[in-house]
Short mmCIF file of C-alpha atoms in Angstrom, two decimals:
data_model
loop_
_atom_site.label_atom_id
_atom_site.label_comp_id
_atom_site.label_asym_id
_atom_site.label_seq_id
_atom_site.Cartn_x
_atom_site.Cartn_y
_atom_site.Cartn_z
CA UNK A 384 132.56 14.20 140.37
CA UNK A 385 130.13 13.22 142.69
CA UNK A 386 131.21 12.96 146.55
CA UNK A 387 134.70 14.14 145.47
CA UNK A 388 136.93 14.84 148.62
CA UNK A 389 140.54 17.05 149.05
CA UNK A 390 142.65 14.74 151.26
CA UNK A 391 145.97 16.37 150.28
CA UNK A 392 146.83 15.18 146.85
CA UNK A 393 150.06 16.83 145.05
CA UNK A 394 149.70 20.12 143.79
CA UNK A 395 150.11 19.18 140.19
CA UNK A 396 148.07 19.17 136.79
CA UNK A 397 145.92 16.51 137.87
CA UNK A 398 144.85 18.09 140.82
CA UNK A 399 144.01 21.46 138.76
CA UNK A 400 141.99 19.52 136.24
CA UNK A 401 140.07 18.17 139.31
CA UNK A 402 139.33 21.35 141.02
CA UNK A 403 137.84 22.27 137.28
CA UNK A 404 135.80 19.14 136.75
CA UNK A 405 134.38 19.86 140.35
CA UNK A 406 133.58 23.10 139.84
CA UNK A 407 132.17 23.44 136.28
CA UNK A 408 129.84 20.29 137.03
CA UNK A 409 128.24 22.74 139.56
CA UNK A 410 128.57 25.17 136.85
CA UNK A 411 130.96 27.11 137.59
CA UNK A 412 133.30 28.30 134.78
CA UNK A 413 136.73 29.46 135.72
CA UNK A 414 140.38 30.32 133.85
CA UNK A 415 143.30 29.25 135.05
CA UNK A 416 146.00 31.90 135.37
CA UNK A 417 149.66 32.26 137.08
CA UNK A 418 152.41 29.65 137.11
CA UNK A 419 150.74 26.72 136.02
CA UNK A 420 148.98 28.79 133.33
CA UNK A 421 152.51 29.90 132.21
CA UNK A 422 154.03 26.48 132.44
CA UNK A 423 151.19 25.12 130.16
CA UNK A 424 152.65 27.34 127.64
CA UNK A 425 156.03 26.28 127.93
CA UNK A 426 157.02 28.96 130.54
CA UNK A 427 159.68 28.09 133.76
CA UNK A 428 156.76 28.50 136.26
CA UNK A 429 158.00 28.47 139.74
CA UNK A 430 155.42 25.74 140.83
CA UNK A 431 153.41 28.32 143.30
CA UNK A 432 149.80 28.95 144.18
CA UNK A 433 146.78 27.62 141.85
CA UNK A 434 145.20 30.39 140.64
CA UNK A 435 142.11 30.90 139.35
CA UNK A 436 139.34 33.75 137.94
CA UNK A 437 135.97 33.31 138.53
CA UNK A 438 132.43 35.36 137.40
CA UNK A 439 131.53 37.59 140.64
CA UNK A 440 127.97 35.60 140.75
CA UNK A 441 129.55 32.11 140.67
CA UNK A 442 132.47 33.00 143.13
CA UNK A 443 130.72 32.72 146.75
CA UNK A 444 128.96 29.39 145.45
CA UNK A 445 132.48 28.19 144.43
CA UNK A 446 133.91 28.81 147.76
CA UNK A 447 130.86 26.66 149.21
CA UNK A 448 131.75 23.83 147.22
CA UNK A 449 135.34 23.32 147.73
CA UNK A 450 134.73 23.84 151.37
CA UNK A 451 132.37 20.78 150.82
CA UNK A 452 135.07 19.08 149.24
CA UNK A 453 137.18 19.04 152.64
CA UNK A 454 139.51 22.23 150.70
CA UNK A 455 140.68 23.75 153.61
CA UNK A 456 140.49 27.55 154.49
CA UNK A 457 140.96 28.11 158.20
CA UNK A 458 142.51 31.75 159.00
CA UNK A 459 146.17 30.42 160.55
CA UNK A 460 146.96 31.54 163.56
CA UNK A 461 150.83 32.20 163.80
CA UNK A 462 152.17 32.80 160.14
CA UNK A 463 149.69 36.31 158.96
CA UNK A 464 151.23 36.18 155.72
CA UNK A 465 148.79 33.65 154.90
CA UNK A 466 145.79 35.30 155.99
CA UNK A 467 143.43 36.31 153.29
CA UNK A 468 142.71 38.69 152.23
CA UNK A 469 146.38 39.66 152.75
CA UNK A 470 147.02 42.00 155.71
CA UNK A 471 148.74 44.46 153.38
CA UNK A 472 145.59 45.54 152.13
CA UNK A 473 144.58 48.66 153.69
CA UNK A 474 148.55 49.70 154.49
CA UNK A 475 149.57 52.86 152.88
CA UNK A 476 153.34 51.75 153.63
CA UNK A 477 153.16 49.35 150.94
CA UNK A 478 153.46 49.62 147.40
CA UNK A 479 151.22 48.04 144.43
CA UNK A 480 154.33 45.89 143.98
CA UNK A 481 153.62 44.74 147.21
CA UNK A 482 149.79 43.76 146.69
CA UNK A 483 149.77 42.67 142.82
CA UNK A 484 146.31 39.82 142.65
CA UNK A 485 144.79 39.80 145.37
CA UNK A 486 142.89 36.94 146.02
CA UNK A 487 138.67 37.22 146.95
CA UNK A 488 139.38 34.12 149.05
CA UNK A 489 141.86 31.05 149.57
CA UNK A 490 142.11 27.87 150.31
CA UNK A 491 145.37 26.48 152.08
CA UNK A 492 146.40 23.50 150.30
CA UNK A 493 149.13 20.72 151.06
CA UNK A 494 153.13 21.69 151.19
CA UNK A 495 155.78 19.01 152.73
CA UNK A 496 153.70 20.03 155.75
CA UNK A 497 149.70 19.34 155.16
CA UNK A 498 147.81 18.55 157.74
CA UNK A 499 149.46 20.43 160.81
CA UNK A 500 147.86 23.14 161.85
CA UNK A 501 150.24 26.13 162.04
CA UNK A 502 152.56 25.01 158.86
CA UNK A 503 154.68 28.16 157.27
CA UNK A 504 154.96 26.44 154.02
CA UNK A 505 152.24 25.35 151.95
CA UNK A 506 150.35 26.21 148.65
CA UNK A 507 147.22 28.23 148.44
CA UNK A 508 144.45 27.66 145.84
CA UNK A 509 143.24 31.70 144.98
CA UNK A 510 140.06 32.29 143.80
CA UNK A 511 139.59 35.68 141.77
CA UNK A 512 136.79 37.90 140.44
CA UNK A 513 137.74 38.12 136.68
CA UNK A 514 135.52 41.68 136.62
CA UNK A 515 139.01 43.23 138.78
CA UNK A 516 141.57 41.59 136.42
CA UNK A 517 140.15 40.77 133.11
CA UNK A 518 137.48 43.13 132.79
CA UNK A 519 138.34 43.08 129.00
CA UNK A 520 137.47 39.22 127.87
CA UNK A 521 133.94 38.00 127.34
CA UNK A 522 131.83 36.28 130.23
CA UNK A 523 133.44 32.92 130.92
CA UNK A 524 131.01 30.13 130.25
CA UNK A 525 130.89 25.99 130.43
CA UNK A 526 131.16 23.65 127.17
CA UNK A 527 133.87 23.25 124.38
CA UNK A 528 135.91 25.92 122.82
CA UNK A 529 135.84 26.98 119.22
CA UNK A 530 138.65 26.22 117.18
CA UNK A 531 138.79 30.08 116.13
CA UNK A 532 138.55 31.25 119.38
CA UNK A 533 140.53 34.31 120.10
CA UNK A 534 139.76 35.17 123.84
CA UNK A 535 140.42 31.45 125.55
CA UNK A 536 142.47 28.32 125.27
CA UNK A 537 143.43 24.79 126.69
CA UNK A 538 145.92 24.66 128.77
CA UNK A 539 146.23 21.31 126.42
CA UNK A 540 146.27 22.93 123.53
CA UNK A 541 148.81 20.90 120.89
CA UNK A 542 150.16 23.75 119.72
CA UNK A 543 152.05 23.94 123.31
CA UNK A 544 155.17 22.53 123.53
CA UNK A 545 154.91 18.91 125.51
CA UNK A 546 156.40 18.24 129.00
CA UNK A 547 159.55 15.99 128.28
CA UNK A 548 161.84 14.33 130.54
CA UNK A 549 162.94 15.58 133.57
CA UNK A 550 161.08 19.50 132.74
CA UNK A 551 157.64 20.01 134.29
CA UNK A 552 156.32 23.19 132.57
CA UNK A 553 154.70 21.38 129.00
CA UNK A 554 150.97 21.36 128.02
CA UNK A 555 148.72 19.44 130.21
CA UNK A 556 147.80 16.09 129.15
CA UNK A 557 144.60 15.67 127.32
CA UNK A 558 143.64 13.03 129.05
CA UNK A 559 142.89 15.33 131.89
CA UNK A 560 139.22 17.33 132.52
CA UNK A 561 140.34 20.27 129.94
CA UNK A 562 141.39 23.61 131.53
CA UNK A 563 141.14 26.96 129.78
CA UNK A 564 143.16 29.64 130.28
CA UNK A 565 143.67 32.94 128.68
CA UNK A 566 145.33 33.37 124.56
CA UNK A 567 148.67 34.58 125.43
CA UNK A 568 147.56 37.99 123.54
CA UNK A 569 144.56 38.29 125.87
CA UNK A 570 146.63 37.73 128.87
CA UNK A 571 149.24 40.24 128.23
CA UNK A 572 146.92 42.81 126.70
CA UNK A 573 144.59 42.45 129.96
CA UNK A 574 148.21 43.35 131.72
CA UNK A 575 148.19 46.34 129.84
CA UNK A 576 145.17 47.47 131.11
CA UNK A 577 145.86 46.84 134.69
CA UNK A 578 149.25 49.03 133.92
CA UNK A 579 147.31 51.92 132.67
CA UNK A 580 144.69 51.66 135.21
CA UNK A 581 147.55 51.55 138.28
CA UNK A 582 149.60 53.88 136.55
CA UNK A 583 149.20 56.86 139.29
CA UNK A 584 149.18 54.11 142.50
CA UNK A 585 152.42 54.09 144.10
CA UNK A 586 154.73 51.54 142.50
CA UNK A 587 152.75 52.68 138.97
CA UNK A 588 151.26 48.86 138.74
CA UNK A 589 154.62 47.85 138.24
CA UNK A 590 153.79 44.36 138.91
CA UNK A 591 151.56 44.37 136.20
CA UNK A 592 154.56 44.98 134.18
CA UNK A 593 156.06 42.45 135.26
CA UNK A 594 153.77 39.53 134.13
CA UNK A 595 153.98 41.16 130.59
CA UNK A 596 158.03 41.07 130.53
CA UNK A 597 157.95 37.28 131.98
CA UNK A 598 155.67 36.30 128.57
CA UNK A 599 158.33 38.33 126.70
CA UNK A 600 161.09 36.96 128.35
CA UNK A 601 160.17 33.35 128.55
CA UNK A 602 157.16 32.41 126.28
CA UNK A 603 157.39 34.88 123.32
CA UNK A 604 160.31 32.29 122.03
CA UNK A 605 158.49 29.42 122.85
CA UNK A 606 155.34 30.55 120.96
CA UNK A 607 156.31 33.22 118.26
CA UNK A 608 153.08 32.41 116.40
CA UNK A 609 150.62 33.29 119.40
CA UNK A 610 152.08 36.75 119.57
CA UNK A 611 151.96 38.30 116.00
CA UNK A 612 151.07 42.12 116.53
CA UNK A 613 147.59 41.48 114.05
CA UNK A 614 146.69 38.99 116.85
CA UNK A 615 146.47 41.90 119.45
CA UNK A 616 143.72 44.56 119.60
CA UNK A 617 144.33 47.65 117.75
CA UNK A 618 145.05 50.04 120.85
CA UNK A 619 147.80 47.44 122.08
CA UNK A 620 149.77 46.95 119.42
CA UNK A 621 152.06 50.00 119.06
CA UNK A 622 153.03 48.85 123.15
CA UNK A 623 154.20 45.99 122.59
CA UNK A 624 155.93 46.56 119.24
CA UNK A 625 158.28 49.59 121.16
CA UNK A 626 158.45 46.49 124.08
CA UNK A 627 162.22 46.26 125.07
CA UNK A 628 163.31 43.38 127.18
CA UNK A 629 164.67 45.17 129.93
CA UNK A 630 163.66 45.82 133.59
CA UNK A 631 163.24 49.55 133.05
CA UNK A 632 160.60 50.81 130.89
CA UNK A 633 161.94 52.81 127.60
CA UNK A 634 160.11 56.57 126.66
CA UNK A 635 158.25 54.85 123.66
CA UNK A 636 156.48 52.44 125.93
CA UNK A 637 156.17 55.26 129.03
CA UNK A 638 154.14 57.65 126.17
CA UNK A 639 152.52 54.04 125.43
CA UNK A 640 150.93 54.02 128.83
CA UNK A 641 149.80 57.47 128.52
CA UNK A 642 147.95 56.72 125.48
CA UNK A 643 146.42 53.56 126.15
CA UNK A 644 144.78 55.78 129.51
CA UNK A 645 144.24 58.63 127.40
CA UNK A 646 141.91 56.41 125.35
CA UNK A 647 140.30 54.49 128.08
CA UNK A 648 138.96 57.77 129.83
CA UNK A 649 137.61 59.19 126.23
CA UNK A 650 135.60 55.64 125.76
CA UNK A 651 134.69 55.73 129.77
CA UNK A 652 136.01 52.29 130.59
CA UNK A 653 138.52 53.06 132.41
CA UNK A 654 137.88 51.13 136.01
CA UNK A 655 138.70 52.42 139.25
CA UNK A 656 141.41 50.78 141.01
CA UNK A 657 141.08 48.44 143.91
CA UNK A 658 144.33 50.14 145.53
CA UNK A 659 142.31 52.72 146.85
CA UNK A 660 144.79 53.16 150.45
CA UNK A 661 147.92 53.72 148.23
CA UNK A 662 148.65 57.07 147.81
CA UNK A 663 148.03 58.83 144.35
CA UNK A 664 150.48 60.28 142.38
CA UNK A 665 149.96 64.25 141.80
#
């Protein structure tokens, strides 16, 4: 996409696919995750921030690109909820609930309000180093999937149920630059881990749970055959069969938790979490 240039398009699929193209001709891989990962796969999304997970050696050229691009990332002046990284970082009055993905760096794209310079409302485009969220799924590379792969997908995968009518969660189109974003399995199991790993933060990386109970809530029925327990790894599977739709988290999957940390210690790949100014639980 040579001499490509931001000027404010809509935050929609197209735009998504763009920011792809762009960056994977300067080859730069990247997943799409978040609402417009879940409303690829049928899921309500809520329309919010683009979010993406980059390699930790592409991500710095990435930002230099899209700044190229005319993506804007000024610090705003007035409204320091939208500074990045967020200003909660470093608070020990706020909870992991609080400070779920945080983003290595973002770029402030258009709301109703583009354009003007100390706007409240707007959407952000989040760039993310995958080695902090999906430490678990192979290096992310350029080219064509497999059609056996079990770690990625397109977000226009036909297997996803189509956008129709008035809805706009669907697949993307295919006539779009394709987008790749996590198997449902992978997604939710790499929630797991981010449970496990939080597990003794305050808020017990609650939020993680969170993103596994929306898939279970809202996607599970839409795609029963992307979330057969053979399809998940061997040390996820007795979590999710004891998983209970229900805000508060049952004994079976609490001793689930337990385990799954239990076993990530003994192997030694158990990361250290990037919380480190919440308090620990004794």
């Amino acid at each position: 996409m040579p001499g490509y240039q931001y000027t404010g398009q809509a935050v929609n699929y197209k735009l998504i696919a763009d920011i792809v193209q762009l960056l994977e001709e300067n080859d730069i891989p990247c997943l799409l995750i978040g609402d417009y990962m879940f409303e690829a796969m049928g899921g309500p999304g809520l329309r919010g921030n683009i979010e993406l997970i980059l390699e930790r050696h592409d991500i710095n050229k990435a930002i230099r690109i899209l700044r190229k691009a005319n993506f804007p990332d000024d610090q705003p002046t007035y409204y320091k909820h939208l500074l990045c990284p967020s200003p909660l970082m470093g608070q020990t009055t706020c909870s992991a609930n609080e400070t779920p993905f945080i983003p290595y760096h973002s770029f402030h794209l258009n709301g109703r309000f583009w354009g003007e310079p100390y706007t409240g409302f707007h959407t952000d485009l989040c760039l993310y180093e995958k080695q902090d969220l999906f430490w678990d799924l192979p290096e992310l590379s350029l080219g064509e999937l497999s059609e056996d792969d079990t770690d990625f997908i397109l977000a226009s995968d036909h297997r996803f149920p189509p956008q129709e009518n008035w809805q706009y969660w669907g697949r993307f189109p295919d006539t779009l630059y394709p987008v790749k974003i996590p198997m449902p399995v992978r997604y939710v199991e790499a929630m797991m881990l981010l449970t496990a790993r939080d597990w003794e933060i305050k808020g017990h990386g609650w939020s993680w749970r969170d993103e596994i109970m929306y898939m279970w809530k809202y996607v599970v029925g839409v795609l029963e055959e992307f979330f057969e327990v053979e399809m998940f790894k061997p040390m996820f599977r007795a979590w999710w069969a004891v998983l209970e739709n229900s805000e508060s988290m049952s004994g079976g999957e609490v001793l689930c938790v337990h385990n799954l940390r239990r076993e990530l210690v003994a192997t030694g790949v158990m990361p250290e979490t990037p919380f480190t100014w919440l308090k620990m639980y004794g």
